[in-house]
Coordinates of C-alpha atoms in Angstrom, one line a residue:
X1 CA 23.0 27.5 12.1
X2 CA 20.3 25.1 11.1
X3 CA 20.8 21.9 13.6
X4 CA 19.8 18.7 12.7
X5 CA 19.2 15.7 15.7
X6 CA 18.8 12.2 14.1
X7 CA 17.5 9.3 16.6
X8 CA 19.7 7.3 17.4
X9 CA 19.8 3.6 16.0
X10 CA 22.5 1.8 18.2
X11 CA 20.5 -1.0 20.3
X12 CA 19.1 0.0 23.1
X13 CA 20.3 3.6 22.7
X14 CA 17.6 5.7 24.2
X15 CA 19.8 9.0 24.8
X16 CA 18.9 12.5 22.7
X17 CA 21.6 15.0 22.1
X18 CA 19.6 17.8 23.3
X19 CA 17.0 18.3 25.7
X20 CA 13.6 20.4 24.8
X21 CA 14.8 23.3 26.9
X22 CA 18.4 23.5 25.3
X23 CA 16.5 24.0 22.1
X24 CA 15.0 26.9 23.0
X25 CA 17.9 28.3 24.5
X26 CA 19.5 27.5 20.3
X27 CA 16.0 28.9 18.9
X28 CA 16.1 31.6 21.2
X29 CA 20.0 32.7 19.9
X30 CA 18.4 32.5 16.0
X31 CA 19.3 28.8 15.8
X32 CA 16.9 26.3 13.3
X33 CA 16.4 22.8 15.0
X34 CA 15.2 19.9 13.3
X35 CA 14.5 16.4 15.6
X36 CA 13.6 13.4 13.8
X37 CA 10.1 12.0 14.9
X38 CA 10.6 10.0 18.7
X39 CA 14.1 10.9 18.9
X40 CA 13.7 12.1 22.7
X41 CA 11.1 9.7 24.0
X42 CA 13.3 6.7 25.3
X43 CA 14.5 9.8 27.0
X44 CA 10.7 10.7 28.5
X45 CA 10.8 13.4 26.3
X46 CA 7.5 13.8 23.6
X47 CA 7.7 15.5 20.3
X48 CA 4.9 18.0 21.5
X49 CA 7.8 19.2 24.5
X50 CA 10.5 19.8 21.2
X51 CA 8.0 21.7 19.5
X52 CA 6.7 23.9 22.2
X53 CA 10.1 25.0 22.4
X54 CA 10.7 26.0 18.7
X55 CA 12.2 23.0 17.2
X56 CA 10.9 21.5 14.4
X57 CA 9.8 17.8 13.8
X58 CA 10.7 16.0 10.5
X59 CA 9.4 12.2 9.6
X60 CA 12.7 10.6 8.8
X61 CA 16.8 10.3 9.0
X62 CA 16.7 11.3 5.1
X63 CA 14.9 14.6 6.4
X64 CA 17.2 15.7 9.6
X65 CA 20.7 15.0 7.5
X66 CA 19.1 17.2 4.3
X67 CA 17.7 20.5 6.2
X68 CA 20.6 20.4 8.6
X69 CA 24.0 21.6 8.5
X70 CA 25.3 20.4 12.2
X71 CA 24.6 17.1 12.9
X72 CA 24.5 16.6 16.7
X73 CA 24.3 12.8 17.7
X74 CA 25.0 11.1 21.2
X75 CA 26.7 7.9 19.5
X76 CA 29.1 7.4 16.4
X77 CA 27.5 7.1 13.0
X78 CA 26.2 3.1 12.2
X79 CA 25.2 1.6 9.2
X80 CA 22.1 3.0 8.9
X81 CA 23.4 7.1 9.2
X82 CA 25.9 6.6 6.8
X83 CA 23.8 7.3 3.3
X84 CA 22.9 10.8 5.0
X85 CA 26.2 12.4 5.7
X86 CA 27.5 14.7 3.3
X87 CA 31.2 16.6 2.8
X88 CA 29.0 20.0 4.0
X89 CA 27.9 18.3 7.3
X90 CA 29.3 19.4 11.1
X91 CA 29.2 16.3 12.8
X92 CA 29.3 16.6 16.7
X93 CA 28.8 13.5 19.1
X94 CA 31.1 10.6 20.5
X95 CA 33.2 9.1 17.3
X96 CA 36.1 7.2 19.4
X97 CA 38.0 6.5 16.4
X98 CA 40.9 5.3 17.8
X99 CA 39.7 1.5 18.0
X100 CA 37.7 2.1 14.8
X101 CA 39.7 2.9 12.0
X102 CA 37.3 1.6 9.6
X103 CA 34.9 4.0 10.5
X104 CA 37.8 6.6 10.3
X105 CA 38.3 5.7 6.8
X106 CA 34.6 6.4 6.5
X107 CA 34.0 9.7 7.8
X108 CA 37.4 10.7 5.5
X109 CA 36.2 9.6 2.6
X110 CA 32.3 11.7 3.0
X111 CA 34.9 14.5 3.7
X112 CA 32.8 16.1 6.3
X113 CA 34.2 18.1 9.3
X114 CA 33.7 15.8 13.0
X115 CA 34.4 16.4 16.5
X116 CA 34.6 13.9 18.8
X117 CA 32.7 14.6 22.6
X118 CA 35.3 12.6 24.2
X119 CA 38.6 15.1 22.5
X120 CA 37.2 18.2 23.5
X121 CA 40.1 19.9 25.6
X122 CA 40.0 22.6 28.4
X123 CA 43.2 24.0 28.4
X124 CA 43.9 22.3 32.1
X125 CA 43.7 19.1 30.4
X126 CA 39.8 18.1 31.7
X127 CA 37.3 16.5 29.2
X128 CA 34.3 18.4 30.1
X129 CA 32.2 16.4 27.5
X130 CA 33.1 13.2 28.5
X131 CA 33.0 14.0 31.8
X132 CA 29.0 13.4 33.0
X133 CA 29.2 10.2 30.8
X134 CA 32.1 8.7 32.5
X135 CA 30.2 9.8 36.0
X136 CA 27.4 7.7 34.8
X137 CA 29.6 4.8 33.2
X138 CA 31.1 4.8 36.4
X139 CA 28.3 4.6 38.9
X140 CA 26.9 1.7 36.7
X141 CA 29.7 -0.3 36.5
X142 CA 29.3 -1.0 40.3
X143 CA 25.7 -1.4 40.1
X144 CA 25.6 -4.0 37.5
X145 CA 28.7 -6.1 38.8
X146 CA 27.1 -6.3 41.8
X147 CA 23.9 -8.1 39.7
X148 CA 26.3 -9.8 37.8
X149 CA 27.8 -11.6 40.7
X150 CA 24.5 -12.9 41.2
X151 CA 24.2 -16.7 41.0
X152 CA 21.1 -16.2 38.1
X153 CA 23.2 -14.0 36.2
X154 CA 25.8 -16.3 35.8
X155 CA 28.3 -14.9 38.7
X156 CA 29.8 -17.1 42.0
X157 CA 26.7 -16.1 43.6
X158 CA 28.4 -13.7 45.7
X159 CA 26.7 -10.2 47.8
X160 CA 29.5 -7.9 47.4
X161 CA 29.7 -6.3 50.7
X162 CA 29.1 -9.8 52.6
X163 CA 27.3 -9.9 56.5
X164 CA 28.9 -9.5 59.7
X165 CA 29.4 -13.6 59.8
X166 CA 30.4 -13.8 56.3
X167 CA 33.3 -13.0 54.0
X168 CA 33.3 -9.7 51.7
X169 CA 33.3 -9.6 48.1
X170 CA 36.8 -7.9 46.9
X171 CA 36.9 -5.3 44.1
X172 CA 39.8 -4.1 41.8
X173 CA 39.4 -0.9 39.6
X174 CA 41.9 0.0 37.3
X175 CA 42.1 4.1 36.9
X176 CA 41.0 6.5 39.8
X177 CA 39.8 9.1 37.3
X178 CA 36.6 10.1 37.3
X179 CA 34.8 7.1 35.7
X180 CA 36.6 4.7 38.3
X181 CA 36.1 7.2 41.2
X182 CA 32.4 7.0 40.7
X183 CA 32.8 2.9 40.5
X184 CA 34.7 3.1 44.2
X185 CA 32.3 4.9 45.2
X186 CA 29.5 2.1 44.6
X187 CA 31.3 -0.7 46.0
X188 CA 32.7 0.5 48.4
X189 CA 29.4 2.1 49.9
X190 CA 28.0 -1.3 50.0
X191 CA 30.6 -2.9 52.5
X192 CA 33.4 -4.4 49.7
X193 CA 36.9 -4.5 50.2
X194 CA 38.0 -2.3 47.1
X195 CA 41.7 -1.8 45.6
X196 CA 42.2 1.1 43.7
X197 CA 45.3 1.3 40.8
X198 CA 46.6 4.5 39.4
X199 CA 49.5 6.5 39.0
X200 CA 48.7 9.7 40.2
X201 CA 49.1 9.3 43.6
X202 CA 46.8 12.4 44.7
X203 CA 43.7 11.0 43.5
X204 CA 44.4 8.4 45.8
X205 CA 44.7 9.4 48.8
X206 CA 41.5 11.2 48.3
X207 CA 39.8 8.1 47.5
X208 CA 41.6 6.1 49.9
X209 CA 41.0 8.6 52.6
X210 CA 37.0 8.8 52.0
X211 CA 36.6 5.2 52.6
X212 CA 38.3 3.1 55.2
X213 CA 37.5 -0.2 53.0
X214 CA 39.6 1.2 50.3
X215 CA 43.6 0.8 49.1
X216 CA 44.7 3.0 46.6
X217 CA 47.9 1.5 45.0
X218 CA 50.7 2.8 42.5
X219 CA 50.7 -0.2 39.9
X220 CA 53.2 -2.9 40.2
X221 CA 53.8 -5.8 37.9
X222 CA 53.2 -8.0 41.7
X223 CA 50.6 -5.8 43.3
X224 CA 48.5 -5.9 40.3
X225 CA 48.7 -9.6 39.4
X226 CA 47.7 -10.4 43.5
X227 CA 44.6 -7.5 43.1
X228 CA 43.5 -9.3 39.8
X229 CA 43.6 -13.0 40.9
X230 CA 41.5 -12.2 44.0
X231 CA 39.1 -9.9 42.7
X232 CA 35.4 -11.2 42.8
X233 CA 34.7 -8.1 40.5
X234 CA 36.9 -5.8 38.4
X235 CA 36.2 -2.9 36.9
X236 CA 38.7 -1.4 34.0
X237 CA 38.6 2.3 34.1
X238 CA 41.3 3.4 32.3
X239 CA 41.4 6.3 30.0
X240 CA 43.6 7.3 27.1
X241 CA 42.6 10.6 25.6
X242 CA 42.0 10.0 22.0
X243 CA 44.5 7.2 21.8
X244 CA 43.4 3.3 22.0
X245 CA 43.1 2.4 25.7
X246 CA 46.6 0.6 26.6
X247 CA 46.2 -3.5 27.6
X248 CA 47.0 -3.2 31.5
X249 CA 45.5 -7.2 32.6
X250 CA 46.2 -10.0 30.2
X251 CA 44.1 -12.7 29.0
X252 CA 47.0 -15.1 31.1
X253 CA 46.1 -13.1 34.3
X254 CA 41.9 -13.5 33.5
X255 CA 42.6 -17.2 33.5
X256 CA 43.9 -17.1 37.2
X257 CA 40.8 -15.6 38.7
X258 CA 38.0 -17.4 40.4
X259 CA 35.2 -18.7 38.2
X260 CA 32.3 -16.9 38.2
X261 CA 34.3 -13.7 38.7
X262 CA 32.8 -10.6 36.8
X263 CA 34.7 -7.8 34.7
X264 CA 33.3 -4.8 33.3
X265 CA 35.8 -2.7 31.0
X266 CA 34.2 0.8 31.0
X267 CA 37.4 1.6 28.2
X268 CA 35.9 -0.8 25.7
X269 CA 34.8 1.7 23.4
X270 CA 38.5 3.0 23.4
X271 CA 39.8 -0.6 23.3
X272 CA 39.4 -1.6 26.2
X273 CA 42.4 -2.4 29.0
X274 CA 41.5 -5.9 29.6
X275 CA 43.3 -8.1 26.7
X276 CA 39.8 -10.5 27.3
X277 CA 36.9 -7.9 26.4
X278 CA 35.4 -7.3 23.2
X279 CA 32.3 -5.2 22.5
X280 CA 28.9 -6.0 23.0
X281 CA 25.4 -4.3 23.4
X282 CA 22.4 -4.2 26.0
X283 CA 20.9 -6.7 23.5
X284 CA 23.5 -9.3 24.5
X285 CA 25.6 -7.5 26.9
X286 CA 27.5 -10.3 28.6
X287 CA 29.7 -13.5 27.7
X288 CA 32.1 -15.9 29.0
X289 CA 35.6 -16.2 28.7
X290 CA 37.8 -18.3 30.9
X291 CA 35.0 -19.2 33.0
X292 CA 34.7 -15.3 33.9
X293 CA 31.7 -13.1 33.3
X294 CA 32.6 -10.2 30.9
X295 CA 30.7 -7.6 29.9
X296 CA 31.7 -5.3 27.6
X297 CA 28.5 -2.5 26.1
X298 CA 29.7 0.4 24.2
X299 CA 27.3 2.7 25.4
X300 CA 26.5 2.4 29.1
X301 CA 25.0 5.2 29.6
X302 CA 22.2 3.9 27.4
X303 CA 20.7 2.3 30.2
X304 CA 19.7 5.5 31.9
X305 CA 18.9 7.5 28.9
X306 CA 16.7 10.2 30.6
X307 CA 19.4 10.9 33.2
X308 CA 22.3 10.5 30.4
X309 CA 20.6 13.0 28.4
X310 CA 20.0 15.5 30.5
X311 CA 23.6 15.6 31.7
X312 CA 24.7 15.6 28.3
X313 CA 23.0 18.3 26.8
X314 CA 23.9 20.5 29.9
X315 CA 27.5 20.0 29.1
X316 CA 27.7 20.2 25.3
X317 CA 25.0 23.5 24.9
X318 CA 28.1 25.5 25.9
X319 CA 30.0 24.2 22.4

């Protein structure tokens, strides 16, 4: 199979699809690799390190689409990919078409064959591709509500676990799968008082049983309205394979919480389950709305392209 990997062109997307060493592994099984030029070094990985390990470099886009029959990308196709994709082209990478039908009505018209990271299906129901994203999705979602709720950054100037003299900062997360699992585990590591919503009542007792600071809840119309309105920070997390994210909090309920409260909707790029958040990027990654600070990037993972990468290409090399 001749393997094309374009760079990516989404702002401030520094992730690769493939590490150096899972090209050679490819080259290795008879595979042809072509990397456009700087495509791994946001990722701290140098042209030189690709070709010592078989692939080949090529100048442009133009070049990687033409010599190469699957396309493997991190992000969905922009703007600027679409003149290269032909009806003969494999596309693999995260498409998330359910919120995008334009872009659906795209890729159908090229007539190309696509497979979306986040629909690939074991047969227990797991999403092993999606997986080390939502880990990381997760884990940042905590970090960066806790900067958010910063006084500079625009937040009630709140520390989110608080002092022994002062209150703590109270977190909601909606989902206790794996993204919002890794999100619990953030705050509530650094001293907040955290509720948890889900329906499957087995993930929460084991979150709720790790951390003494943590409630894991069944949602309620009651429960959930309380959880919202008091939340210094919440964090949506839900996930709806394939299928737009459903709208769990309304914009009426954002209205009710504190000003200068934060949300982060890790779904947006399904959706999102927070009737207030729209997208955004790391180029302007936050807004207001209702006096609370929303932030809403696509691609979160971006941040940390290095690590992002190298999870990724550990769990797609098997596909």
């Amino acid at each position: 199979m001749r393997i094309g990997i374009p760079r990516e062109i989404k702002p401030k997307e520094g992730r690769v699809s493939l590490t150096p060493q899972a090209c050679l592994q490819l080259v290795t099984a008879g595979h042809e690799i072509f990397i456009q030029k700087s495509a791994g070094i946001l990722s701290g990985f140098s042209d030189r390190q690709y070709t010592q390990n078989g692939a080949t470099i090529v100048d442009s886009a133009a070049e990687v689409y033409e010599k190469s029959r699957l396309i493997v990308k991190v992000k969905e196709p922009v703007e600027g990919d679409f003149p290269f994709l032909k009806q003969d082209h494999l596309l693999f990478g995260f498409l998330h078409l359910a919120p995008a039908p334009e872009l659906l009505d795209r890729l159908k018209q090229i007539g190309l064959t696509a497979v979306g990271f986040e629909t690939v299906e074991t047969d227990n129901g797991s999403l092993p591709l999606l997986a080390p994203m939502s880990t990381i999705a997760g884990r940042l979602s905590g970090q960066i509500g806790t900067h958010l709720l910063h006084a500079p950054q625009g937040g009630k100037g709140l520390l989110l676990g608080g002092l022994a003299t002062t209150e703590r900062g109270h977190v909601t997360v909606l989902g206790a799968g794996n993204a919002g699992q890794q999100a619990v585990d953030v705050v509530a590591s650094l001293g907040a008082n955290v509720t948890v919503f889900d329906v499957n009542t087995d993930k929460l007792s084991l979150i709720q049983n790790k951390y003494p600071n943590v409630t894991g809840l069944v949602p309620t119309p009651q429960q959930l309205d309380e959880a919202v309105i008091s939340s210094d920070l919440l964090i949506g997390a839900v996930l709806a394979t394939g299928r737009k994210t459903p709208v769990i909090v309304s914009a009426g309920l954002v209205s009710k919480m504190e000003p200068g409260s934060v949300i982060i909707d890790i779904a947006v790029d399904q959706g999102g389950c927070i009737e207030t958040i729209h997208p955004t990027t790391y180029e302007a990654p936050t807004y207001f709305e209702h006096a609370v600070l929303h932030f809403g990037v696509t691609n979160m993972p971006g941040a940390v392209p290095r690590t992002a990468t190298q999870a990724l290409s550990a769990a797609i090399m098997p596909y």
